[in-house]
Amino acid sequence: MAERTIIGVDFSGAKNNDPWVTTAVLRDNSLNLESCFPLPREELTERLLGLGGDAKAVIGMDFPFGVPQSFAEAEFGFRGTLMTEMWANIATLGDLPDYIAGIRPRLRKGGDLQRFNKLLREGDRTNFPEAYSPLNPAAPEMFAMTFFGMRMLHHLWTKSNCIVPPLDDTGRVGPVLLETMPGTILRAFSLPAANYKRKNKTNSGYPEGVRSEILAGLKNKAPIQLQVPDSIHKECMNSHDCLDSLVAAIGAAMWAQNPEQFLKPGPNELEAARLEGWIYAPKK
């Protein structure tokens, strides 16, 4: 197999919280990790745009690529809208932080939008019980990174010739952008998908003990050869966002090897997936 560029992104879209990025190169069955670092959203967008013609690159991105269609219809009047059209609409909002700040109380406190605040996308509700609603105002990081992420996707879709499963990729030869959720990847490997993000220890070893268990388990259970340099191991122990970006990179590398390892939308799920997005997780 030729070398392939692999990137994992934990978007961490809350205010003043930069995404974490893991960079790697896939050679045959070996994922060679190069670096892991935080990067402002604008710089991340430019970095990914720089991959424009790299058809061998796969980028695993940890944020929802779309929102429930019922919300898109109620909020913007979109009915049966591909998520690319939703991305374009979000990109036209003049001040996205102000929009986010304004919509959050409407989702939380009542009115027409409150019924959406815990609504899952169709694919998440059916296949991924660990998924969260991208509209839940009680999870501010999730809420913000969904909208900032969609704005970034618009720029990448229109400028980089990228491929975004499950959208039609006819004529597109750029890098693959894959919606991932590290928790679904960890569960596929029978590794802990919770507790490693806790800010306060509840008993001896949390969350550091769980992160250590995950890092050790990835070397043994992921179907790919993985060596974690000491510098990246240290960053992952200090930051669950760093660890999430590493797991997203492993998912991207597995896709580069063989997309058939992943749960994909079936014929009856494809339309909804193209409207709302789809988490690509390895089959258990």
PDB file of C-alpha atoms in Angstrom:
ATOM      1  CA  MET A   1       0.000   0.000   0.000  1.00  0.00           C
ATOM      2  CA  ALA A   2       1.255   3.493  -0.856  1.00  0.00           C
ATOM      3  CA  GLU A   3       1.736   5.931   1.987  1.00  0.00           C
ATOM      4  CA  ARG A   4      -1.424   7.747   3.002  1.00  0.00           C
ATOM      5  CA  THR A   5      -1.824  10.932   5.000  1.00  0.00           C
ATOM      6  CA  ILE A   6      -3.966  10.386   8.091  1.00  0.00           C
ATOM      7  CA  ILE A   7      -5.346  13.130  10.333  1.00  0.00           C
ATOM      8  CA  GLY A   8      -7.565  12.882  13.395  1.00  0.00           C
ATOM      9  CA  VAL A   9      -9.439  15.946  14.654  1.00  0.00           C
ATOM     10  CA  ASP A  10     -11.182  16.488  17.968  1.00  0.00           C
ATOM     11  CA  PHE A  11     -13.017  19.667  17.097  1.00  0.00           C
ATOM     12  CA  SER A  12     -13.701  20.945  20.634  1.00  0.00           C
ATOM     13  CA  GLY A  13     -15.722  23.799  19.245  1.00  0.00           C
ATOM     14  CA  ALA A  14     -16.607  25.576  22.454  1.00  0.00           C
ATOM     15  CA  LYS A  15     -15.508  29.202  22.740  1.00  0.00           C
ATOM     16  CA  ASN A  16     -11.751  29.691  23.201  1.00  0.00           C
ATOM     17  CA  ASN A  17     -11.109  25.959  22.899  1.00  0.00           C
ATOM     18  CA  ASP A  18      -8.889  25.028  19.958  1.00  0.00           C
ATOM     19  CA  PRO A  19      -9.294  21.693  18.135  1.00  0.00           C
ATOM     20  CA  TRP A  20      -6.724  18.978  18.764  1.00  0.00           C
ATOM     21  CA  VAL A  21      -5.089  17.490  15.688  1.00  0.00           C
ATOM     22  CA  THR A  22      -3.193  14.198  15.351  1.00  0.00           C
ATOM     23  CA  THR A  23      -1.113  13.760  12.203  1.00  0.00           C
ATOM     24  CA  ALA A  24       0.157  10.391  10.984  1.00  0.00           C
ATOM     25  CA  VAL A  25       1.251   8.405   7.954  1.00  0.00           C
ATOM     26  CA  LEU A  26      -0.191   4.981   7.123  1.00  0.00           C
ATOM     27  CA  ARG A  27       2.264   2.528   5.594  1.00  0.00           C
ATOM     28  CA  ASP A  28       0.799  -0.909   4.930  1.00  0.00           C
ATOM     29  CA  ASN A  29      -0.620  -1.956   8.323  1.00  0.00           C
ATOM     30  CA  SER A  30       1.453   0.470  10.394  1.00  0.00           C
ATOM     31  CA  LEU A  31       0.187   3.862  11.549  1.00  0.00           C
ATOM     32  CA  ASN A  32       3.179   6.101  12.205  1.00  0.00           C
ATOM     33  CA  LEU A  33       2.124   8.924  14.501  1.00  0.00           C
ATOM     34  CA  GLU A  34       3.923  12.189  13.861  1.00  0.00           C
ATOM     35  CA  SER A  35       2.418  14.872  16.095  1.00  0.00           C
ATOM     36  CA  CYS A  36      -0.525  15.876  18.250  1.00  0.00           C
ATOM     37  CA  PHE A  37      -1.261  19.525  18.989  1.00  0.00           C
ATOM     38  CA  PRO A  38      -4.046  22.119  19.397  1.00  0.00           C
ATOM     39  CA  LEU A  39      -4.741  24.408  16.454  1.00  0.00           C
ATOM     40  CA  PRO A  40      -7.152  27.362  16.061  1.00  0.00           C
ATOM     41  CA  ARG A  41     -10.165  26.567  13.891  1.00  0.00           C
ATOM     42  CA  GLU A  42      -9.187  28.985  11.122  1.00  0.00           C
ATOM     43  CA  GLU A  43      -5.686  27.501  10.889  1.00  0.00           C
ATOM     44  CA  LEU A  44      -7.120  23.980  10.877  1.00  0.00           C
ATOM     45  CA  THR A  45      -9.357  24.910   7.947  1.00  0.00           C
ATOM     46  CA  GLU A  46      -6.392  26.270   5.994  1.00  0.00           C
ATOM     47  CA  ARG A  47      -4.320  23.180   6.794  1.00  0.00           C
ATOM     48  CA  LEU A  48      -7.050  20.873   5.498  1.00  0.00           C
ATOM     49  CA  LEU A  49      -7.596  23.018   2.410  1.00  0.00           C
ATOM     50  CA  GLY A  50      -3.899  22.515   1.724  1.00  0.00           C
ATOM     51  CA  LEU A  51      -4.623  18.804   1.242  1.00  0.00           C
ATOM     52  CA  GLY A  52      -6.951  19.672  -1.662  1.00  0.00           C
ATOM     53  CA  GLY A  53      -5.475  17.352  -4.269  1.00  0.00           C
ATOM     54  CA  ASP A  54      -4.384  14.553  -1.946  1.00  0.00           C
ATOM     55  CA  ALA A  55      -6.799  11.780  -2.860  1.00  0.00           C
ATOM     56  CA  LYS A  56      -5.000   9.406  -0.494  1.00  0.00           C
ATOM     57  CA  ALA A  57      -5.617  11.509   2.632  1.00  0.00           C
ATOM     58  CA  VAL A  58      -8.291  10.495   5.145  1.00  0.00           C
ATOM     59  CA  ILE A  59      -9.334  12.834   7.950  1.00  0.00           C
ATOM     60  CA  GLY A  60     -11.418  11.537  10.871  1.00  0.00           C
ATOM     61  CA  MET A  61     -13.362  14.418  12.434  1.00  0.00           C
ATOM     62  CA  ASP A  62     -15.044  14.242  15.825  1.00  0.00           C
ATOM     63  CA  PHE A  63     -18.132  16.417  15.507  1.00  0.00           C
ATOM     64  CA  PRO A  64     -21.636  16.001  14.039  1.00  0.00           C
ATOM     65  CA  PHE A  65     -21.652  16.843  10.330  1.00  0.00           C
ATOM     66  CA  GLY A  66     -25.345  17.697  10.394  1.00  0.00           C
ATOM     67  CA  VAL A  67     -28.442  18.312  12.490  1.00  0.00           C
ATOM     68  CA  PRO A  68     -31.846  16.593  12.682  1.00  0.00           C
ATOM     69  CA  GLN A  69     -33.868  17.480   9.603  1.00  0.00           C
ATOM     70  CA  SER A  70     -36.897  18.445  11.668  1.00  0.00           C
ATOM     71  CA  PHE A  71     -34.777  21.186  13.240  1.00  0.00           C
ATOM     72  CA  ALA A  72     -33.492  22.347   9.839  1.00  0.00           C
ATOM     73  CA  GLU A  73     -37.091  22.653   8.663  1.00  0.00           C
ATOM     74  CA  ALA A  74     -38.378  24.447  11.762  1.00  0.00           C
ATOM     75  CA  GLU A  75     -35.431  26.852  12.085  1.00  0.00           C
ATOM     76  CA  PHE A  76     -34.556  27.564   8.442  1.00  0.00           C
ATOM     77  CA  GLY A  77     -37.493  26.273   6.413  1.00  0.00           C
ATOM     78  CA  PHE A  78     -35.389  23.489   4.885  1.00  0.00           C
ATOM     79  CA  ARG A  79     -37.288  20.351   3.918  1.00  0.00           C
ATOM     80  CA  GLY A  80     -35.422  17.315   2.583  1.00  0.00           C
ATOM     81  CA  THR A  81     -32.216  19.353   2.437  1.00  0.00           C
ATOM     82  CA  LEU A  82     -28.827  17.734   1.887  1.00  0.00           C
ATOM     83  CA  MET A  83     -26.420  18.584   4.662  1.00  0.00           C
ATOM     84  CA  THR A  84     -24.265  20.482   2.126  1.00  0.00           C
ATOM     85  CA  GLU A  85     -27.081  23.026   1.806  1.00  0.00           C
ATOM     86  CA  MET A  86     -27.261  23.308   5.570  1.00  0.00           C
ATOM     87  CA  TRP A  87     -23.503  23.930   5.663  1.00  0.00           C
ATOM     88  CA  ALA A  88     -23.888  26.706   3.103  1.00  0.00           C
ATOM     89  CA  ASN A  89     -26.659  28.306   5.126  1.00  0.00           C
ATOM     90  CA  ILE A  90     -24.619  28.262   8.334  1.00  0.00           C
ATOM     91  CA  ALA A  91     -21.659  29.766   6.467  1.00  0.00           C
ATOM     92  CA  THR A  92     -23.794  32.789   5.520  1.00  0.00           C
ATOM     93  CA  LEU A  93     -24.595  33.673   9.136  1.00  0.00           C
ATOM     94  CA  GLY A  94     -22.674  36.859   9.763  1.00  0.00           C
ATOM     95  CA  ASP A  95     -21.778  36.288  13.402  1.00  0.00           C
ATOM     96  CA  LEU A  96     -21.938  32.607  14.260  1.00  0.00           C
ATOM     97  CA  PRO A  97     -21.086  33.048  17.973  1.00  0.00           C
ATOM     98  CA  ASP A  98     -24.016  35.478  18.311  1.00  0.00           C
ATOM     99  CA  TYR A  99     -26.361  33.045  16.565  1.00  0.00           C
ATOM    100  CA  ILE A 100     -25.253  30.237  18.869  1.00  0.00           C
ATOM    101  CA  ALA A 101     -25.655  32.422  21.940  1.00  0.00           C
ATOM    102  CA  GLY A 102     -29.122  33.439  20.791  1.00  0.00           C
ATOM    103  CA  ILE A 103     -30.452  30.011  19.903  1.00  0.00           C
ATOM    104  CA  ARG A 104     -29.249  28.217  23.033  1.00  0.00           C
ATOM    105  CA  PRO A 105     -31.860  29.740  25.393  1.00  0.00           C
ATOM    106  CA  ARG A 106     -34.589  29.081  22.826  1.00  0.00           C
ATOM    107  CA  LEU A 107     -33.655  25.401  22.860  1.00  0.00           C
ATOM    108  CA  ARG A 108     -33.338  25.275  26.618  1.00  0.00           C
ATOM    109  CA  LYS A 109     -36.271  27.276  27.935  1.00  0.00           C
ATOM    110  CA  GLY A 110     -39.193  26.739  25.632  1.00  0.00           C
ATOM    111  CA  GLY A 111     -40.862  27.883  22.473  1.00  0.00           C
ATOM    112  CA  ASP A 112     -40.911  26.184  19.118  1.00  0.00           C
ATOM    113  CA  LEU A 113     -37.353  24.848  19.341  1.00  0.00           C
ATOM    114  CA  GLN A 114     -37.357  23.309  22.808  1.00  0.00           C
ATOM    115  CA  ARG A 115     -38.645  19.994  21.515  1.00  0.00           C
ATOM    116  CA  PHE A 116     -35.405  19.540  19.549  1.00  0.00           C
ATOM    117  CA  ASN A 117     -32.925  19.917  22.417  1.00  0.00           C
ATOM    118  CA  LYS A 118     -32.516  16.183  22.951  1.00  0.00           C
ATOM    119  CA  LEU A 119     -33.491  15.009  19.493  1.00  0.00           C
ATOM    120  CA  LEU A 120     -31.084  12.544  17.872  1.00  0.00           C
ATOM    121  CA  ARG A 121     -30.445  12.227  14.155  1.00  0.00           C
ATOM    122  CA  GLU A 122     -32.079   9.149  12.639  1.00  0.00           C
ATOM    123  CA  GLY A 123     -28.836   7.201  12.228  1.00  0.00           C
ATOM    124  CA  ASP A 124     -27.697   8.002  15.763  1.00  0.00           C
ATOM    125  CA  ARG A 125     -31.018   7.003  17.308  1.00  0.00           C
ATOM    126  CA  THR A 126     -31.057   3.689  15.457  1.00  0.00           C
ATOM    127  CA  ASN A 127     -27.415   2.613  15.525  1.00  0.00           C
ATOM    128  CA  PHE A 128     -25.379   4.584  18.064  1.00  0.00           C
ATOM    129  CA  PRO A 129     -26.884   4.684  21.565  1.00  0.00           C
ATOM    130  CA  GLU A 130     -23.761   6.477  22.849  1.00  0.00           C
ATOM    131  CA  ALA A 131     -24.428   9.462  20.550  1.00  0.00           C
ATOM    132  CA  TYR A 132     -25.657  12.822  21.833  1.00  0.00           C
ATOM    133  CA  SER A 133     -28.008  15.318  20.277  1.00  0.00           C
ATOM    134  CA  PRO A 134     -26.002  17.995  18.452  1.00  0.00           C
ATOM    135  CA  LEU A 135     -28.646  20.476  19.641  1.00  0.00           C
ATOM    136  CA  ASN A 136     -28.498  19.795  23.375  1.00  0.00           C
ATOM    137  CA  PRO A 137     -27.854  23.176  25.056  1.00  0.00           C
ATOM    138  CA  ALA A 138     -26.768  21.338  28.205  1.00  0.00           C
ATOM    139  CA  ALA A 139     -23.670  20.204  26.276  1.00  0.00           C
ATOM    140  CA  PRO A 140     -22.184  23.536  25.125  1.00  0.00           C
ATOM    141  CA  GLU A 141     -19.101  22.031  23.476  1.00  0.00           C
ATOM    142  CA  MET A 142     -21.226  19.656  21.403  1.00  0.00           C
ATOM    143  CA  PHE A 143     -23.641  22.411  20.464  1.00  0.00           C
ATOM    144  CA  ALA A 144     -20.995  24.932  19.397  1.00  0.00           C
ATOM    145  CA  MET A 145     -18.740  22.509  17.551  1.00  0.00           C
ATOM    146  CA  THR A 146     -21.674  21.287  15.426  1.00  0.00           C
ATOM    147  CA  PHE A 147     -22.278  24.757  14.009  1.00  0.00           C
ATOM    148  CA  PHE A 148     -18.625  25.805  13.735  1.00  0.00           C
ATOM    149  CA  GLY A 149     -17.930  22.402  12.168  1.00  0.00           C
ATOM    150  CA  MET A 150     -20.653  22.802   9.549  1.00  0.00           C
ATOM    151  CA  ARG A 151     -19.240  26.196   8.603  1.00  0.00           C
ATOM    152  CA  MET A 152     -15.784  24.655   8.149  1.00  0.00           C
ATOM    153  CA  LEU A 153     -17.236  21.784   6.103  1.00  0.00           C
ATOM    154  CA  HIS A 154     -18.805  24.281   3.703  1.00  0.00           C
ATOM    155  CA  HIS A 155     -15.411  25.784   2.937  1.00  0.00           C
ATOM    156  CA  LEU A 156     -13.810  22.360   2.518  1.00  0.00           C
ATOM    157  CA  TRP A 157     -16.646  21.019   0.354  1.00  0.00           C
ATOM    158  CA  THR A 158     -16.620  23.999  -2.003  1.00  0.00           C
ATOM    159  CA  LYS A 159     -12.846  24.490  -2.231  1.00  0.00           C
ATOM    160  CA  SER A 160     -11.006  21.175  -1.720  1.00  0.00           C
ATOM    161  CA  ASN A 161     -12.906  18.696  -3.933  1.00  0.00           C
ATOM    162  CA  CYS A 162     -13.197  16.532  -0.806  1.00  0.00           C
ATOM    163  CA  ILE A 163     -15.244  13.351  -0.444  1.00  0.00           C
ATOM    164  CA  VAL A 164     -17.702  13.194   2.463  1.00  0.00           C
ATOM    165  CA  PRO A 165     -19.441   9.835   2.929  1.00  0.00           C
ATOM    166  CA  PRO A 166     -22.352   9.204   2.537  1.00  0.00           C
ATOM    167  CA  LEU A 167     -22.761  12.078   0.054  1.00  0.00           C
ATOM    168  CA  ASP A 168     -22.492  11.402  -3.671  1.00  0.00           C
ATOM    169  CA  ASP A 169     -18.790  11.622  -4.560  1.00  0.00           C
ATOM    170  CA  THR A 170     -19.142  11.640  -8.359  1.00  0.00           C
ATOM    171  CA  GLY A 171     -16.290  13.642  -9.876  1.00  0.00           C
ATOM    172  CA  ARG A 172     -14.652  14.310  -6.515  1.00  0.00           C
ATOM    173  CA  VAL A 173     -11.021  13.244  -6.101  1.00  0.00           C
ATOM    174  CA  GLY A 174      -9.905  15.075  -2.950  1.00  0.00           C
ATOM    175  CA  PRO A 175      -9.309  13.823   0.602  1.00  0.00           C
ATOM    176  CA  VAL A 176     -11.943  11.854   2.502  1.00  0.00           C
ATOM    177  CA  LEU A 177     -13.584  13.655   5.442  1.00  0.00           C
ATOM    178  CA  LEU A 178     -15.104  11.088   7.778  1.00  0.00           C
ATOM    179  CA  GLU A 179     -17.474  11.834  10.651  1.00  0.00           C
ATOM    180  CA  THR A 180     -16.221   9.850  13.610  1.00  0.00           C
ATOM    181  CA  MET A 181     -17.074   9.513  17.288  1.00  0.00           C
ATOM    182  CA  PRO A 182     -14.172   8.193  19.397  1.00  0.00           C
ATOM    183  CA  GLY A 183     -16.550   6.525  21.850  1.00  0.00           C
ATOM    184  CA  THR A 184     -18.000   4.303  19.103  1.00  0.00           C
ATOM    185  CA  ILE A 185     -14.479   3.348  17.967  1.00  0.00           C
ATOM    186  CA  LEU A 186     -13.377   2.487  21.501  1.00  0.00           C
ATOM    187  CA  ARG A 187     -16.504   0.384  22.072  1.00  0.00           C
ATOM    188  CA  ALA A 188     -15.768  -1.541  18.881  1.00  0.00           C
ATOM    189  CA  PHE A 189     -12.416  -2.494  20.427  1.00  0.00           C
ATOM    190  CA  SER A 190     -14.057  -3.334  23.808  1.00  0.00           C
ATOM    191  CA  LEU A 191     -12.211  -0.454  25.461  1.00  0.00           C
ATOM    192  CA  PRO A 192     -13.647   2.063  27.951  1.00  0.00           C
ATOM    193  CA  ALA A 193     -15.670   4.741  26.204  1.00  0.00           C
ATOM    194  CA  ALA A 194     -16.503   6.705  29.347  1.00  0.00           C
ATOM    195  CA  ASN A 195     -14.839   8.086  32.488  1.00  0.00           C
ATOM    196  CA  TYR A 196     -11.624   9.076  30.737  1.00  0.00           C
ATOM    197  CA  LYS A 197     -13.080  12.577  30.271  1.00  0.00           C
ATOM    198  CA  ARG A 198     -14.003  13.179  33.885  1.00  0.00           C
ATOM    199  CA  LYS A 199     -12.427  16.330  35.249  1.00  0.00           C
ATOM    200  CA  ASN A 200     -12.586  15.138  38.852  1.00  0.00           C
ATOM    201  CA  LYS A 201     -11.436  11.772  40.119  1.00  0.00           C
ATOM    202  CA  THR A 202     -14.231   9.676  41.588  1.00  0.00           C
ATOM    203  CA  ASN A 203     -11.908   6.934  42.783  1.00  0.00           C
ATOM    204  CA  SER A 204      -8.272   5.947  42.487  1.00  0.00           C
ATOM    205  CA  GLY A 205      -6.968   6.195  38.956  1.00  0.00           C
ATOM    206  CA  TYR A 206      -9.662   8.308  37.246  1.00  0.00           C
ATOM    207  CA  PRO A 207      -9.324   9.634  34.698  1.00  0.00           C
ATOM    208  CA  GLU A 208      -5.632   8.948  34.255  1.00  0.00           C
ATOM    209  CA  GLY A 209      -6.005   5.224  34.854  1.00  0.00           C
ATOM    210  CA  VAL A 210      -8.686   4.921  32.181  1.00  0.00           C
ATOM    211  CA  ARG A 211      -6.626   6.879  29.654  1.00  0.00           C
ATOM    212  CA  SER A 212      -3.658   4.638  30.352  1.00  0.00           C
ATOM    213  CA  GLU A 213      -5.856   1.557  29.867  1.00  0.00           C
ATOM    214  CA  ILE A 214      -7.129   2.943  26.545  1.00  0.00           C
ATOM    215  CA  LEU A 215      -3.649   3.729  25.225  1.00  0.00           C
ATOM    216  CA  ALA A 216      -2.392   0.271  26.150  1.00  0.00           C
ATOM    217  CA  GLY A 217      -5.513  -1.372  24.736  1.00  0.00           C
ATOM    218  CA  LEU A 218      -5.266   0.426  21.398  1.00  0.00           C
ATOM    219  CA  LYS A 219      -1.879  -1.178  20.786  1.00  0.00           C
ATOM    220  CA  ASN A 220      -3.311  -4.641  21.432  1.00  0.00           C
ATOM    221  CA  LYS A 221      -6.875  -4.447  20.121  1.00  0.00           C
ATOM    222  CA  ALA A 222      -6.876  -2.034  17.198  1.00  0.00           C
ATOM    223  CA  PRO A 223      -6.480  -3.980  13.902  1.00  0.00           C
ATOM    224  CA  ILE A 224      -3.538  -1.809  12.957  1.00  0.00           C
ATOM    225  CA  GLN A 225       0.056  -1.605  14.168  1.00  0.00           C
ATOM    226  CA  LEU A 226       0.405   1.373  16.450  1.00  0.00           C
ATOM    227  CA  GLN A 227       3.352   2.840  18.305  1.00  0.00           C
ATOM    228  CA  VAL A 228       2.600   5.894  20.433  1.00  0.00           C
ATOM    229  CA  PRO A 229       5.670   8.106  20.908  1.00  0.00           C
ATOM    230  CA  ASP A 230       6.335   9.212  24.473  1.00  0.00           C
ATOM    231  CA  SER A 231       5.548  12.833  23.630  1.00  0.00           C
ATOM    232  CA  ILE A 232       2.092  11.959  22.246  1.00  0.00           C
ATOM    233  CA  HIS A 233       1.437   9.503  25.090  1.00  0.00           C
ATOM    234  CA  LYS A 234       2.100  12.320  27.549  1.00  0.00           C
ATOM    235  CA  GLU A 235      -0.227  14.705  25.716  1.00  0.00           C
ATOM    236  CA  CYS A 236      -2.999  12.079  25.675  1.00  0.00           C
ATOM    237  CA  MET A 237      -2.596  11.478  29.396  1.00  0.00           C
ATOM    238  CA  ASN A 238      -2.915  15.217  30.020  1.00  0.00           C
ATOM    239  CA  SER A 239      -5.818  15.895  27.640  1.00  0.00           C
ATOM    240  CA  HIS A 240      -8.829  13.797  26.697  1.00  0.00           C
ATOM    241  CA  ASP A 241      -9.219  16.014  23.619  1.00  0.00           C
ATOM    242  CA  CYS A 242      -5.765  14.916  22.474  1.00  0.00           C
ATOM    243  CA  LEU A 243      -6.715  11.283  23.088  1.00  0.00           C
ATOM    244  CA  ASP A 244      -9.933  11.720  21.104  1.00  0.00           C
ATOM    245  CA  SER A 245      -7.984  13.091  18.140  1.00  0.00           C
ATOM    246  CA  LEU A 246      -5.683  10.063  18.293  1.00  0.00           C
ATOM    247  CA  VAL A 247      -8.658   7.677  18.281  1.00  0.00           C
ATOM    248  CA  ALA A 248     -10.190   9.609  15.366  1.00  0.00           C
ATOM    249  CA  ALA A 249      -6.917   9.155  13.460  1.00  0.00           C
ATOM    250  CA  ILE A 250      -7.045   5.396  14.073  1.00  0.00           C
ATOM    251  CA  GLY A 251     -10.570   5.345  12.656  1.00  0.00           C
ATOM    252  CA  ALA A 252      -9.404   7.288   9.602  1.00  0.00           C
ATOM    253  CA  ALA A 253      -6.526   4.843   9.070  1.00  0.00           C
ATOM    254  CA  MET A 254      -8.887   1.867   9.253  1.00  0.00           C
ATOM    255  CA  TRP A 255     -11.092   3.500   6.612  1.00  0.00           C
ATOM    256  CA  ALA A 256      -8.036   4.042   4.417  1.00  0.00           C
ATOM    257  CA  GLN A 257      -7.267   0.323   4.704  1.00  0.00           C
ATOM    258  CA  ASN A 258     -10.777  -0.953   4.068  1.00  0.00           C
ATOM    259  CA  PRO A 259     -14.061   1.000   4.318  1.00  0.00           C
ATOM    260  CA  GLU A 260     -15.958  -2.291   4.538  1.00  0.00           C
ATOM    261  CA  GLN A 261     -14.823  -2.540   8.167  1.00  0.00           C
ATOM    262  CA  PHE A 262     -17.374   0.183   8.993  1.00  0.00           C
ATOM    263  CA  LEU A 263     -21.081   0.266   9.665  1.00  0.00           C
ATOM    264  CA  LYS A 264     -22.619   2.151   6.739  1.00  0.00           C
ATOM    265  CA  PRO A 265     -26.153   3.373   6.081  1.00  0.00           C
ATOM    266  CA  GLY A 266     -28.327   0.753   4.449  1.00  0.00           C
ATOM    267  CA  PRO A 267     -30.659   1.431   1.503  1.00  0.00           C
ATOM    268  CA  ASN A 268     -33.447   2.570   3.814  1.00  0.00           C
ATOM    269  CA  GLU A 269     -31.080   4.800   5.827  1.00  0.00           C
ATOM    270  CA  LEU A 270     -29.119   6.478   3.053  1.00  0.00           C
ATOM    271  CA  GLU A 271     -31.498   9.361   2.374  1.00  0.00           C
ATOM    272  CA  ALA A 272     -31.635  10.388   6.050  1.00  0.00           C
ATOM    273  CA  ALA A 273     -27.866   9.987   6.360  1.00  0.00           C
ATOM    274  CA  ARG A 274     -27.287  12.370   3.449  1.00  0.00           C
ATOM    275  CA  LEU A 275     -29.584  14.882   5.105  1.00  0.00           C
ATOM    276  CA  GLU A 276     -28.281  14.615   8.665  1.00  0.00           C
ATOM    277  CA  GLY A 277     -24.850  12.960   8.600  1.00  0.00           C
ATOM    278  CA  TRP A 278     -23.673   9.553   9.752  1.00  0.00           C
ATOM    279  CA  ILE A 279     -21.156   8.371  12.344  1.00  0.00           C
ATOM    280  CA  TYR A 280     -18.656   5.985  10.773  1.00  0.00           C
ATOM    281  CA  ALA A 281     -17.667   3.420  13.369  1.00  0.00           C
ATOM    282  CA  PRO A 282     -15.953   0.026  12.924  1.00  0.00           C
ATOM    283  CA  LYS A 283     -18.184  -2.989  13.107  1.00  0.00           C
ATOM    284  CA  LYS A 284     -17.899  -4.713  16.461  1.00  0.00           C
TER     285      LYS A 284
END
